[in-house]
mmCIF file of C-alpha atoms in Angstrom:
data_model
loop_
_atom_site.group_PDB
_atom_site.id
_atom_site.type_symbol
_atom_site.label_atom_id
_atom_site.label_comp_id
_atom_site.label_asym_id
_atom_site.label_seq_id
_atom_site.Cartn_x
_atom_site.Cartn_y
_atom_site.Cartn_z
ATOM 1 C CA MET A 674 109.401 94.193 119.581
ATOM 2 C CA THR A 675 108.061 91.525 121.909
ATOM 3 C CA MET A 676 104.447 91.537 122.837
ATOM 4 C CA LYS A 677 105.133 92.733 126.255
ATOM 5 C CA GLU A 678 107.163 95.624 124.957
ATOM 6 C CA LEU A 679 104.453 96.538 122.471
ATOM 7 C CA ALA A 680 101.804 96.386 125.334
ATOM 8 C CA ARG A 681 104.097 98.630 127.512
ATOM 9 C CA LYS A 682 104.369 101.057 124.696
ATOM 10 C CA SER A 683 100.709 101.046 123.698
ATOM 11 C CA ARG A 684 99.378 103.718 125.931
ATOM 12 C CA THR A 685 96.122 105.834 125.695
ATOM 13 C CA ILE A 686 97.122 108.901 123.750
ATOM 14 C CA ARG A 687 94.898 111.948 124.019
ATOM 15 C CA ARG A 688 97.056 114.547 122.167
ATOM 16 C CA PHE A 689 98.113 114.084 118.552
ATOM 17 C CA ASP A 690 99.925 115.969 115.791
ATOM 18 C CA GLN A 691 96.848 116.877 113.893
ATOM 19 C CA THR A 692 98.898 117.948 110.812
ATOM 20 C CA ASN A 693 100.095 114.368 110.369
ATOM 21 C CA ARG A 694 97.004 113.133 108.413
ATOM 22 C CA LEU A 695 96.081 109.534 108.258
ATOM 23 C CA THR A 696 94.975 107.883 105.060
ATOM 24 C CA ASP A 697 92.129 105.657 104.506
ATOM 25 C CA LYS A 698 94.521 102.999 103.406
ATOM 26 C CA PHE A 699 96.466 103.223 106.713
ATOM 27 C CA LEU A 700 93.178 103.022 108.734
ATOM 28 C CA ALA A 701 91.884 100.090 106.606
ATOM 29 C CA SER A 702 95.100 98.214 107.279
ATOM 30 C CA LEU A 703 94.326 98.540 111.068
ATOM 31 C CA VAL A 704 90.672 97.204 110.497
ATOM 32 C CA ASP A 705 92.222 94.506 108.278
ATOM 33 C CA THR A 706 94.294 93.347 111.307
ATOM 34 C CA ALA A 707 91.314 93.580 113.699
ATOM 35 C CA ARG A 708 88.900 91.740 111.472
ATOM 36 C CA ILE A 709 91.073 88.436 111.560
ATOM 37 C CA THR A 710 90.964 88.341 115.437
ATOM 38 C CA PRO A 711 88.898 85.924 117.415
ATOM 39 C CA SER A 712 85.115 86.550 117.487
ATOM 40 C CA GLY A 713 82.677 84.916 119.845
ATOM 41 C CA SER A 714 81.084 81.999 117.955
ATOM 42 C CA ASN A 715 82.945 83.425 114.999
ATOM 43 C CA LYS A 716 79.882 85.553 114.423
ATOM 44 C CA GLN A 717 81.934 88.404 113.208
ATOM 45 C CA THR A 718 79.291 91.073 113.958
ATOM 46 C CA LEU A 719 81.614 94.195 113.909
ATOM 47 C CA ARG A 720 81.486 96.637 111.084
ATOM 48 C CA TYR A 721 84.001 99.570 110.837
ATOM 49 C CA ARG A 722 83.658 103.098 109.585
ATOM 50 C CA ILE A 723 86.966 104.964 108.646
ATOM 51 C CA VAL A 724 87.053 108.681 109.216
ATOM 52 C CA SER A 725 90.228 110.409 107.803
ATOM 53 C CA SER A 726 89.128 113.603 106.089
ATOM 54 C CA PRO A 727 89.740 116.873 108.323
ATOM 55 C CA GLU A 728 86.055 117.705 107.651
ATOM 56 C CA GLU A 729 84.693 114.295 108.950
ATOM 57 C CA CYS A 730 87.130 114.382 111.916
ATOM 58 C CA ALA A 731 85.718 117.772 112.829
ATOM 59 C CA THR A 732 82.323 116.230 112.625
ATOM 60 C CA VAL A 733 83.020 113.499 115.079
ATOM 61 C CA PHE A 734 85.132 115.352 117.529
ATOM 62 C CA PRO A 735 82.259 117.390 119.386
ATOM 63 C CA HIS A 736 80.594 113.961 120.146
ATOM 64 C CA LEU A 737 83.475 112.634 122.277
ATOM 65 C CA ALA A 738 84.313 112.958 125.923
ATOM 66 C CA TRP A 739 87.911 112.983 126.972
ATOM 67 C CA ALA A 740 89.914 111.794 130.084
ATOM 68 C CA ALA A 741 87.411 111.834 132.944
ATOM 69 C CA ALA A 742 90.133 111.794 135.564
ATOM 70 C CA LEU A 743 91.385 115.124 134.318
ATOM 71 C CA LYS A 744 88.637 117.331 135.631
ATOM 72 C CA ASP A 745 89.959 120.562 134.187
ATOM 73 C CA TRP A 746 90.765 119.336 130.666
ATOM 74 C CA THR A 747 88.023 119.200 128.040
ATOM 75 C CA GLY A 748 90.028 117.494 125.451
ATOM 76 C CA PRO A 749 92.761 118.080 122.899
ATOM 77 C CA SER A 750 92.931 121.590 121.496
ATOM 78 C CA GLU A 751 92.965 122.401 117.782
ATOM 79 C CA GLY A 752 96.311 121.126 116.339
ATOM 80 C CA GLU A 753 96.333 118.243 118.849
ATOM 81 C CA ARG A 754 93.063 116.465 117.872
ATOM 82 C CA PRO A 755 92.966 113.015 116.403
ATOM 83 C CA ALA A 756 94.027 112.877 112.605
ATOM 84 C CA GLY A 757 91.752 109.878 112.118
ATOM 85 C CA TYR A 758 88.925 107.622 113.731
ATOM 86 C CA ILE A 759 87.795 104.066 113.404
ATOM 87 C CA ILE A 760 84.228 103.761 114.471
ATOM 88 C CA ILE A 761 83.319 100.255 115.663
ATOM 89 C CA ALA A 762 79.635 99.518 114.950
ATOM 90 C CA SER A 763 77.419 96.396 115.420
ATOM 91 C CA GLU A 764 73.930 95.503 115.966
ATOM 92 C CA SER A 765 75.117 92.984 118.712
ATOM 93 C CA ASP A 766 76.323 93.941 122.297
ATOM 94 C CA ARG A 767 79.158 91.427 122.227
ATOM 95 C CA ALA A 768 81.462 93.455 124.446
ATOM 96 C CA ILE A 769 84.373 91.070 124.178
ATOM 97 C CA ASP A 770 84.511 91.211 120.438
ATOM 98 C CA ILE A 771 84.529 95.047 120.698
ATOM 99 C CA GLY A 772 87.436 94.973 123.140
ATOM 100 C CA ILE A 773 89.328 92.458 121.136
ATOM 101 C CA ALA A 774 88.923 94.663 117.931
ATOM 102 C CA ALA A 775 89.811 97.968 119.683
ATOM 103 C CA GLN A 776 92.907 96.524 121.381
ATOM 104 C CA THR A 777 94.125 95.119 118.167
ATOM 105 C CA ILE A 778 93.624 98.275 116.325
ATOM 106 C CA GLN A 779 95.570 100.102 119.141
ATOM 107 C CA LEU A 780 98.435 97.581 119.196
ATOM 108 C CA ALA A 781 98.817 97.619 115.391
ATOM 109 C CA ALA A 782 98.805 101.599 115.466
ATOM 110 C CA THR A 783 101.437 101.509 118.232
ATOM 111 C CA GLU A 784 103.637 98.982 116.305
ATOM 112 C CA GLN A 785 103.655 101.445 113.425
ATOM 113 C CA GLY A 786 104.504 104.548 115.452
ATOM 114 C CA TYR A 787 100.974 105.891 116.070
ATOM 115 C CA GLY A 788 98.846 106.297 119.097
ATOM 116 C CA ALA A 789 95.297 105.564 119.772
ATOM 117 C CA CYS A 790 92.643 106.383 122.374
ATOM 118 C CA MET A 791 89.524 104.218 122.825
ATOM 119 C CA LEU A 792 86.512 106.241 123.629
ATOM 120 C CA GLY A 793 83.360 104.806 124.937
ATOM 121 C CA THR A 794 81.762 107.971 126.480
ATOM 122 C CA ILE A 795 80.474 109.251 123.261
ATOM 123 C CA LYS A 796 77.186 110.510 121.689
ATOM 124 C CA ARG A 797 76.429 107.390 119.709
ATOM 125 C CA ASP A 798 73.359 108.598 117.962
ATOM 126 C CA GLU A 799 74.821 111.867 116.839
ATOM 127 C CA ILE A 800 77.948 109.901 115.431
ATOM 128 C CA LYS A 801 75.723 107.472 113.786
ATOM 129 C CA LYS A 802 73.711 110.161 112.121
ATOM 130 C CA ALA A 803 76.616 112.401 111.223
ATOM 131 C CA LEU A 804 78.434 109.449 109.437
ATOM 132 C CA ASN A 805 75.348 107.967 107.892
ATOM 133 C CA ILE A 806 75.926 104.600 109.651
ATOM 134 C CA PRO A 807 72.965 102.481 108.482
ATOM 135 C CA ASP A 808 70.396 100.592 110.637
ATOM 136 C CA PRO A 809 70.511 98.089 112.297
ATOM 137 C CA LEU A 810 74.103 98.963 113.123
ATOM 138 C CA ASN A 811 74.833 101.036 116.403
ATOM 139 C CA VAL A 812 78.036 102.926 117.284
ATOM 140 C CA LYS A 813 79.738 100.910 120.035
ATOM 141 C CA LEU A 814 83.093 102.518 120.364
ATOM 142 C CA VAL A 815 85.328 105.137 118.763
ATOM 143 C CA VAL A 816 89.037 104.720 118.408
ATOM 144 C CA ALA A 817 90.905 108.037 117.903
ATOM 145 C CA LEU A 818 94.225 107.855 116.194
ATOM 146 C CA GLY A 819 97.221 109.975 115.233
ATOM 147 C CA LYS A 820 100.964 110.688 115.677
ATOM 148 C CA PRO A 821 101.427 111.203 119.494
ATOM 149 C CA VAL A 822 102.539 114.527 120.835
ATOM 150 C CA GLU A 823 102.481 113.483 124.456
ATOM 151 C CA LYS A 824 104.690 111.480 126.702
ATOM 152 C CA VAL A 825 102.958 108.795 128.826
ATOM 153 C CA VAL A 826 104.651 107.192 131.774
ATOM 154 C CA LEU A 827 103.725 104.109 133.753
ATOM 155 C CA GLU A 828 104.217 104.186 137.472
ATOM 156 C CA GLU A 829 104.090 101.359 139.896
ATOM 157 C CA ALA A 830 101.101 101.458 142.255
ATOM 158 C CA ARG A 831 100.106 99.232 145.272
ATOM 159 C CA PRO A 832 96.523 98.271 146.433
ATOM 160 C CA GLY A 833 94.929 101.179 148.173
ATOM 161 C CA ASP A 834 96.896 103.755 146.095
ATOM 162 C CA ASN A 835 95.010 106.318 143.862
ATOM 163 C CA LEU A 836 94.934 104.690 140.552
ATOM 164 C CA ASN A 837 93.636 107.773 138.666
ATOM 165 C CA TYR A 838 95.933 108.912 135.876
ATOM 166 C CA TYR A 839 97.069 112.451 135.899
ATOM 167 C CA ARG A 840 99.129 114.999 134.109
ATOM 168 C CA THR A 841 102.002 116.939 135.480
ATOM 169 C CA GLU A 842 102.624 120.713 134.738
ATOM 170 C CA ASP A 843 105.211 119.630 132.127
ATOM 171 C CA GLY A 844 102.532 117.853 130.178
ATOM 172 C CA VAL A 845 103.636 114.309 131.036
ATOM 173 C CA HIS A 846 100.781 111.924 131.523
ATOM 174 C CA HIS A 847 101.292 109.434 134.314
ATOM 175 C CA VAL A 848 99.427 106.148 134.687
ATOM 176 C CA PRO A 849 99.671 104.125 137.762
ATOM 177 C CA LYS A 850 99.612 100.253 137.298
ATOM 178 C CA LEU A 851 99.429 97.739 140.089
ATOM 179 C CA ARG A 852 102.263 95.317 140.408
ATOM 180 C CA LEU A 853 102.191 91.725 139.121
ATOM 181 C CA GLN A 854 102.042 90.214 142.640
ATOM 182 C CA ASP A 855 99.073 92.504 143.434
ATOM 183 C CA VAL A 856 96.903 91.267 140.551
ATOM 184 C CA LEU A 857 97.600 87.517 140.808
ATOM 185 C CA ILE A 858 95.098 85.584 142.944
ATOM 186 C CA LYS A 859 96.853 83.383 145.438
#
């Protein structure tokens, strides 16, 4: 698969096959891929907490907000919740490092047939406490992972179009994307 094909296939997934459990070994392999990516000034300030047991997953889930554009949807129902999480923590606020790591985790998961959702609207302090993440680390981002059970379709959009993602009655998730010629500065 080319990088462009992988990027096209790597969509935000919000509904998973919760029965298809993820192992610590699999989640650690995703972290292992992320840890070798570039880091500003090579500081390598990110730390990761793997969450794979059903009990810990249930502890994390209530502290997450899902799909702000889907006003009538509060998140995945039981049976469609993530089968694992990777918590990205740091004492630094180097957003670029966090983004690089999270995207790498998502691409690596997609390459292996799994889906991911990067969640930034989260109750950081509650997650830190629930998972015993030590000071001076702070929770920066949660990457939810699992086997996708939803279909996501990219749609062509133009400047001025509504770019909010939406879900049709058949459960298909639609994501408008601007065309190449509309994002290039001339």
